[in-house]
Coordinates of C-alpha atoms in Angstrom, one line a residue:
M1 CA -7.6 -23.2 -79.4
E2 CA -9.3 -21.1 -76.7
S3 CA -12.0 -22.7 -74.6
A4 CA -15.6 -21.5 -74.8
G5 CA -15.4 -20.2 -71.3
T6 CA -12.6 -18.1 -72.3
N7 CA -14.4 -16.7 -75.3
S8 CA -17.3 -15.9 -73.3
T9 CA -15.2 -14.0 -70.6
T10 CA -13.5 -12.2 -73.4
N11 CA -16.9 -11.1 -75.1
N12 CA -18.3 -10.0 -71.5
T13 CA -15.2 -8.0 -70.9
A14 CA -15.4 -6.2 -74.3
T15 CA -19.3 -5.7 -73.7
N16 CA -18.4 -4.2 -70.2
N17 CA -16.2 -1.7 -71.7
I18 CA -18.5 0.0 -74.2
C19 CA -19.7 3.2 -73.7
R20 CA -23.0 2.8 -71.9
L21 CA -24.6 5.9 -73.2
C22 CA -23.8 5.7 -77.1
N23 CA -23.0 1.9 -77.1
E24 CA -20.3 2.4 -79.9
R25 CA -16.9 3.6 -78.5
T26 CA -14.9 2.1 -75.9
S27 CA -15.8 3.6 -72.2
L28 CA -12.8 5.5 -71.0
Y29 CA -14.4 7.3 -67.7
T30 CA -16.8 6.4 -65.1
C31 CA -19.4 9.0 -64.0
P32 CA -18.5 9.9 -60.4
R33 CA -22.3 10.2 -59.6
C34 CA -24.1 7.2 -61.2
E35 CA -20.8 5.3 -61.9
I36 CA -21.9 4.6 -65.6
G37 CA -19.1 4.1 -68.1
F38 CA -18.9 6.9 -70.8
C39 CA -16.5 7.8 -73.9
S40 CA -16.6 11.5 -74.3
S41 CA -17.8 14.8 -72.8
K42 CA -20.4 14.6 -75.5
C43 CA -21.9 11.5 -74.1
Y44 CA -21.7 12.9 -70.6
K45 CA -23.5 15.8 -71.5
S46 CA -26.0 14.0 -73.7
D47 CA -29.8 13.8 -73.1
S48 CA -29.9 10.3 -71.7
H49 CA -27.4 11.5 -69.0
M50 CA -28.6 15.1 -68.4
D51 CA -30.4 14.6 -65.1
C52 CA -27.3 13.1 -63.4
S53 CA -24.6 15.4 -64.9
E54 CA -26.7 18.6 -64.3
S55 CA -27.2 17.5 -60.7
F56 CA -23.6 16.5 -60.1
Y57 CA -22.5 19.9 -61.9
K58 CA -24.7 21.8 -59.5
Q59 CA -23.5 20.1 -56.3
N60 CA -19.8 20.2 -57.2
V61 CA -19.7 24.0 -58.6
Q62 CA -21.8 25.2 -55.7
E63 CA -19.2 23.8 -53.4
E64 CA -16.4 25.1 -55.4
L65 CA -17.9 28.5 -55.7
K66 CA -18.6 28.6 -51.9
S67 CA -14.8 27.7 -51.3
Q68 CA -13.8 30.5 -53.6
E69 CA -15.6 33.1 -52.0
S70 CA -12.5 34.5 -50.5
D71 CA -10.3 33.6 -53.6
P72 CA -9.4 36.6 -55.5
E73 CA -6.8 34.6 -57.5
S74 CA -9.2 32.3 -58.9
R75 CA -11.9 34.9 -59.3
Q76 CA -9.7 37.3 -61.3
K77 CA -8.6 34.2 -63.5
M78 CA -12.2 33.7 -64.2
L79 CA -12.9 37.2 -65.1
E80 CA -9.9 37.3 -67.7
I81 CA -10.8 33.9 -69.2
L82 CA -14.5 34.8 -69.6
K83 CA -13.7 37.5 -71.9
R84 CA -11.7 35.0 -74.2
V85 CA -13.8 31.9 -74.1
H86 CA -15.7 32.8 -77.5
E87 CA -12.4 32.2 -79.1
E88 CA -12.1 28.7 -78.0
G89 CA -14.1 25.4 -78.3
W90 CA -14.8 24.4 -74.6
D91 CA -13.9 20.9 -75.4
N92 CA -10.2 22.1 -76.4
I93 CA -9.6 23.7 -73.2
L94 CA -10.5 20.6 -71.0
D95 CA -7.6 18.7 -69.3
D96 CA -8.0 15.7 -71.6
S97 CA -6.1 12.4 -71.6
D98 CA -3.8 12.3 -74.8
T99 CA -4.6 8.8 -76.2
G100 CA -2.5 9.6 -79.3
D101 CA -5.3 8.7 -81.7
D102 CA -7.0 11.9 -83.1
E103 CA -9.8 9.9 -84.7
D104 CA -11.0 8.4 -81.3
S105 CA -10.2 11.2 -79.2
P106 CA -13.0 11.7 -76.7
L107 CA -12.7 15.4 -75.9
D108 CA -12.0 16.8 -79.4
S109 CA -13.8 20.0 -80.1
D110 CA -17.5 19.4 -81.3
D111 CA -18.4 21.6 -84.3
D112 CA -22.2 22.0 -83.3
E113 CA -21.3 22.9 -79.7
T114 CA -18.8 25.5 -80.8
R115 CA -21.2 26.9 -83.3
D116 CA -24.0 27.1 -80.7
L117 CA -21.5 28.8 -78.2
E118 CA -20.6 31.5 -81.0
T119 CA -24.5 32.0 -81.7
R120 CA -25.1 32.6 -78.1
L121 CA -22.1 35.1 -77.7
Q122 CA -23.2 36.9 -80.8
N123 CA -24.9 39.7 -79.0
V124 CA -23.4 39.6 -75.8
N125 CA -21.2 42.2 -74.2
L126 CA -17.8 40.7 -73.7
D127 CA -16.7 43.1 -71.5
D128 CA -19.4 42.3 -69.1
P129 CA -18.8 39.0 -67.1
N130 CA -22.1 38.7 -65.8
E131 CA -23.5 38.7 -69.2
L132 CA -20.9 36.2 -70.4
W133 CA -21.7 33.9 -67.4
S134 CA -25.5 34.0 -67.9
V135 CA -25.1 32.4 -71.5
L136 CA -23.0 29.7 -70.5
S137 CA -24.5 26.3 -70.0
A138 CA -24.3 24.3 -66.8
A139 CA -21.8 21.9 -68.5
E140 CA -19.6 25.0 -69.8
R141 CA -19.7 26.5 -66.2
Q142 CA -18.5 23.0 -64.9
E143 CA -15.7 22.8 -67.5
F144 CA -14.8 26.4 -66.7
E145 CA -14.3 25.4 -63.3
A146 CA -12.1 22.6 -64.1
L147 CA -10.1 25.0 -66.2
L148 CA -9.3 27.2 -63.1
K149 CA -8.7 24.1 -60.9
N150 CA -6.1 22.5 -63.1
G151 CA -4.2 25.6 -63.7
E152 CA -4.9 25.6 -67.3
A153 CA -6.2 29.4 -66.9
E154 CA -2.7 30.9 -67.2
K155 CA -2.6 29.7 -70.9
F156 CA -5.4 32.1 -71.9
L157 CA -4.0 35.4 -70.2
P158 CA -2.3 37.5 -72.8
K159 CA 1.5 38.4 -72.2
W160 CA 1.9 41.7 -70.7
V161 CA 5.0 43.7 -70.5
P162 CA 4.8 46.2 -67.8
W163 CA 5.6 49.8 -68.9
W164 CA 8.0 50.5 -66.1
T165 CA 10.5 48.0 -67.3
R166 CA 11.6 50.1 -70.2
R167 CA 14.7 52.0 -69.6
V168 CA 16.8 54.3 -71.4
E169 CA 20.6 53.7 -70.9
N170 CA 22.6 56.6 -69.5
K171 CA 25.8 57.7 -71.6
L172 CA 28.9 58.9 -70.0
V173 CA 28.9 61.9 -72.5
Q174 CA 25.8 63.5 -74.2
F175 CA 26.7 65.4 -77.3
V176 CA 23.6 66.5 -78.6
E177 CA 20.4 67.4 -76.7
D178 CA 18.0 66.2 -79.3
E179 CA 19.8 62.7 -79.1
A180 CA 18.6 62.3 -75.5
K181 CA 15.1 63.7 -76.6
D182 CA 14.9 61.0 -79.3
A183 CA 16.0 58.1 -76.9
H184 CA 13.2 59.0 -74.3
S185 CA 10.5 59.5 -77.2
D186 CA 10.7 55.6 -77.7
L187 CA 9.2 55.2 -74.0
K188 CA 5.7 54.1 -73.8
Y189 CA 3.5 54.4 -70.6
P190 CA 0.1 55.5 -69.6
A191 CA -0.5 59.4 -69.5
V192 CA 0.5 61.4 -66.4
M193 CA -2.2 63.6 -64.9
D194 CA -2.2 67.3 -64.9
V195 CA -2.7 68.4 -61.2
P196 CA -2.5 71.9 -59.5
L197 CA 0.3 72.7 -57.5
F198 CA -0.4 73.1 -53.8
N199 CA 0.7 76.1 -52.0
E200 CA 1.8 74.0 -48.7
L201 CA 4.2 71.6 -50.5
Q202 CA 7.2 73.1 -49.1
K203 CA 5.8 72.3 -45.7
A204 CA 5.3 68.4 -46.4
S205 CA 6.2 66.0 -43.9
P206 CA 9.8 64.6 -44.1
C207 CA 8.1 61.0 -44.1
L208 CA 6.4 62.0 -47.3
P209 CA 8.8 60.0 -49.6
F210 CA 8.4 57.0 -47.6
N211 CA 4.5 57.2 -47.8
V212 CA 4.8 57.6 -51.6
T213 CA 7.0 54.3 -51.5
N214 CA 4.1 52.5 -49.7
V215 CA 1.7 53.6 -52.3
I216 CA 3.8 52.8 -55.1
Y217 CA 4.7 49.2 -54.0
A218 CA 1.0 48.6 -53.4
Y219 CA 0.2 49.6 -56.8
A220 CA 3.0 47.5 -58.2
Y221 CA 1.5 44.4 -56.6
I222 CA -2.0 45.0 -58.0
A223 CA -0.9 46.0 -61.7
L224 CA 1.2 42.5 -61.6
Y225 CA -1.9 40.6 -60.0
Y226 CA -4.4 41.9 -62.6
N227 CA -1.9 41.5 -65.4
G228 CA -2.1 45.3 -66.2
D229 CA -5.8 45.2 -66.5
C230 CA -7.0 46.6 -63.2
M231 CA -9.7 48.8 -64.9
N232 CA -11.9 46.0 -66.1
C233 CA -12.7 45.2 -62.4
A234 CA -11.9 48.8 -60.9
D235 CA -13.7 48.4 -57.5
D236 CA -12.3 44.8 -56.7
A237 CA -8.8 46.2 -57.6
A238 CA -9.2 49.0 -55.5
S239 CA -10.3 47.0 -52.6
V240 CA -7.2 44.9 -53.0
F241 CA -5.0 48.0 -53.3
L242 CA -6.3 49.6 -50.1
S243 CA -6.1 46.3 -48.4
I244 CA -2.5 46.1 -48.6
C245 CA -1.6 50.0 -48.6
E246 CA -1.7 51.3 -45.1
N247 CA -0.9 54.8 -45.8
M248 CA -4.1 55.1 -47.9
K249 CA -6.4 53.0 -45.8
N250 CA -5.2 54.1 -42.4
N251 CA -3.2 57.2 -43.0
E252 CA 0.0 55.3 -41.6
V253 CA 3.1 57.3 -41.8
F254 CA 6.4 55.6 -42.6
E255 CA 9.7 56.8 -41.3
D256 CA 12.0 54.9 -43.8
A257 CA 11.6 53.1 -47.0
D258 CA 12.1 49.6 -45.6
S259 CA 9.1 50.0 -43.4
A260 CA 7.0 51.2 -46.1
I261 CA 7.9 48.2 -48.3
K262 CA 7.7 45.7 -45.4
S263 CA 4.1 47.1 -44.6
V264 CA 3.0 46.0 -48.2
V265 CA 4.6 42.7 -48.2
E266 CA 2.9 41.9 -44.5
N267 CA -0.4 42.9 -45.6
I268 CA -0.2 40.6 -48.8
G269 CA 0.8 37.8 -46.4
K270 CA -2.1 38.6 -44.1
L271 CA -4.4 38.4 -46.9
N272 CA -2.8 34.8 -48.0
V273 CA -5.7 33.4 -45.9
D274 CA -7.6 34.4 -49.2
R275 CA -5.2 32.9 -51.2
L276 CA -3.7 36.2 -52.4
P277 CA -0.4 35.1 -53.9
C278 CA 2.5 35.9 -51.7
D279 CA 5.0 33.0 -52.9
E280 CA 8.8 34.0 -53.2
Q281 CA 8.4 34.5 -57.0
T282 CA 5.6 36.9 -56.5
L283 CA 7.4 39.0 -54.0
T284 CA 10.5 39.0 -56.0
A285 CA 8.5 40.6 -58.9
L286 CA 7.0 43.0 -56.6
K287 CA 10.2 44.3 -55.3
E288 CA 11.6 44.6 -58.8
A289 CA 8.7 46.3 -60.0
G290 CA 8.7 48.9 -57.2
T291 CA 12.3 49.6 -57.6
S292 CA 12.1 50.1 -61.2
I293 CA 9.3 52.5 -60.9
L294 CA 10.9 54.6 -58.2
Q295 CA 14.2 54.5 -60.1
G296 CA 12.4 55.6 -63.5
P297 CA 13.7 55.0 -67.0
S298 CA 16.8 57.3 -66.6
T299 CA 18.4 59.9 -64.4
E300 CA 16.8 62.7 -66.7
M301 CA 13.2 61.4 -66.2
K302 CA 13.6 59.8 -62.7
T303 CA 10.1 60.6 -61.5
I304 CA 7.9 60.0 -64.7
Y305 CA 7.3 56.4 -63.7
V306 CA 6.1 57.4 -60.3
C307 CA 4.0 60.1 -61.8
T308 CA 2.6 57.4 -64.0
A309 CA 1.8 55.0 -61.2
L310 CA -0.2 57.8 -59.1
S311 CA -2.0 58.7 -62.2
E312 CA -3.0 55.1 -63.1
L313 CA -4.1 54.8 -59.5
H314 CA -6.2 57.9 -59.5
R315 CA -7.8 56.7 -62.7
L316 CA -8.6 53.4 -60.9
L317 CA -10.1 54.8 -58.0
T318 CA -12.2 57.3 -60.0
A319 CA -13.6 54.4 -61.9
A320 CA -14.1 52.5 -58.6
R321 CA -16.1 55.4 -57.1
K322 CA -18.3 55.1 -60.2
E323 CA -18.8 51.6 -59.9
V324 CA -19.7 51.9 -56.2
S325 CA -22.6 54.4 -57.3
V326 CA -23.6 51.9 -60.1
R327 CA -23.8 48.9 -57.8
K328 CA -25.8 50.7 -55.3
N329 CA -28.4 51.1 -58.2
T330 CA -28.2 47.5 -59.6
S331 CA -30.4 45.1 -57.9
S332 CA -30.0 41.8 -59.9
H333 CA -28.6 40.1 -62.9
Q334 CA -25.1 40.1 -61.3
E335 CA -24.6 36.6 -60.9
F336 CA -21.0 36.5 -61.6
T337 CA -20.1 39.5 -59.8
K338 CA -21.8 38.3 -56.5
K339 CA -20.2 34.9 -56.7
F340 CA -16.7 36.0 -57.5
S341 CA -16.5 39.5 -55.9
Q342 CA -12.9 40.5 -54.7
R343 CA -14.3 43.2 -52.4
D344 CA -12.8 43.1 -49.1
S345 CA -15.6 43.7 -46.5
A346 CA -12.7 45.3 -44.3
V347 CA -12.1 47.9 -46.6
N348 CA -14.2 51.1 -47.0
L349 CA -15.2 51.5 -50.5
S350 CA -17.5 54.4 -50.0
K351 CA -17.7 57.3 -52.2
K352 CA -16.4 59.5 -49.4
S353 CA -13.4 57.5 -48.5
I354 CA -12.3 57.0 -52.3
F355 CA -12.8 60.9 -52.6
M356 CA -10.1 61.3 -49.7
C357 CA -7.8 58.8 -51.4
L358 CA -8.1 60.7 -54.7
K359 CA -7.2 64.0 -52.9
K360 CA -4.1 62.3 -51.3
L361 CA -3.1 60.9 -54.8
E362 CA -3.3 64.3 -56.1
Y363 CA -1.2 65.9 -53.4
Y364 CA 1.5 63.3 -53.9
L365 CA 1.5 63.7 -57.5
S366 CA 2.0 67.6 -57.2
W367 CA 4.7 67.0 -54.5
V368 CA 6.5 64.2 -56.8
K369 CA 6.6 66.5 -60.0
K370 CA 8.1 69.4 -57.7
Y371 CA 10.5 67.8 -55.4
G372 CA 10.7 63.9 -56.2
A373 CA 13.8 64.0 -58.3
E374 CA 15.6 65.4 -55.2
L375 CA 13.9 63.4 -52.5
L376 CA 12.9 59.9 -54.0

């Protein structure tokens, strides 16, 4: 038989383990600010704890945002996930502790909160991250930041298969010409631009193939980095591209393919101070992508992927040029963009500089169409 003292101690322990906000469930967490015990995110965000949770959020998120001012990887993840946040309940994407008890799980999705979020998103342009950011509550923004920090953001990015990975097998004997056409008709890739033929193409520098290689590898990096969706943040993507492409940024001329590729890799490494990914896996994927683009889907269509990449870059820089104009005329209501911009201050994204890059891309595209199959 237990003593009265033992029973008293047990009761006190049980009382201390009760959530101090709802006084119903077992306390599983401790507020890092006021050290009160609570059982769930719902209690943490309740009115009785609002002053503390809001203050804690403001302090920590501001520090996090400040630390990410030069973190393009996290900012891009945020841009992608914000467009999909309306499809998930916020509590479902928290990195919760699985207790194995569905009934008492403290971080299960709350129907009322989900409906409230859906209501707020009804008239919001889901392609505008600033609009999306503006309708999120302080707690939702905090949860969003946690999603980025714990790496769960990757789960919300759609699977993208790069168009340059598709190839047509070369046959030793091609009996029917139509058979070859049918094989290539299954290829799917972005449209290739029509460009005028330049009269001075025959006087092109012998270094031109290597300059094109530098451009192609820089393009391959941003295409992989932005998961094939550069156009949704054109000026940021253009800034990253110009940061790593010396031929476009500084008109650097390369004398061989190795130096052209090495330049891109080295520039990515220099930008690693901003945590631009340059790990071994990323660089391997980059080199494989660059090689695939330069090789094309087959010997019969060797240059089509190079032409496609140059066309995609032209569309990207054209969109970035328009965004530069819009940005100059936009004074406010751009909280997300201001906090998470990837634009590199060292890169000149003026309309004039972009125009010069566009003309160079047109020249390269014209040259590749005429001579690329022989020289690339």
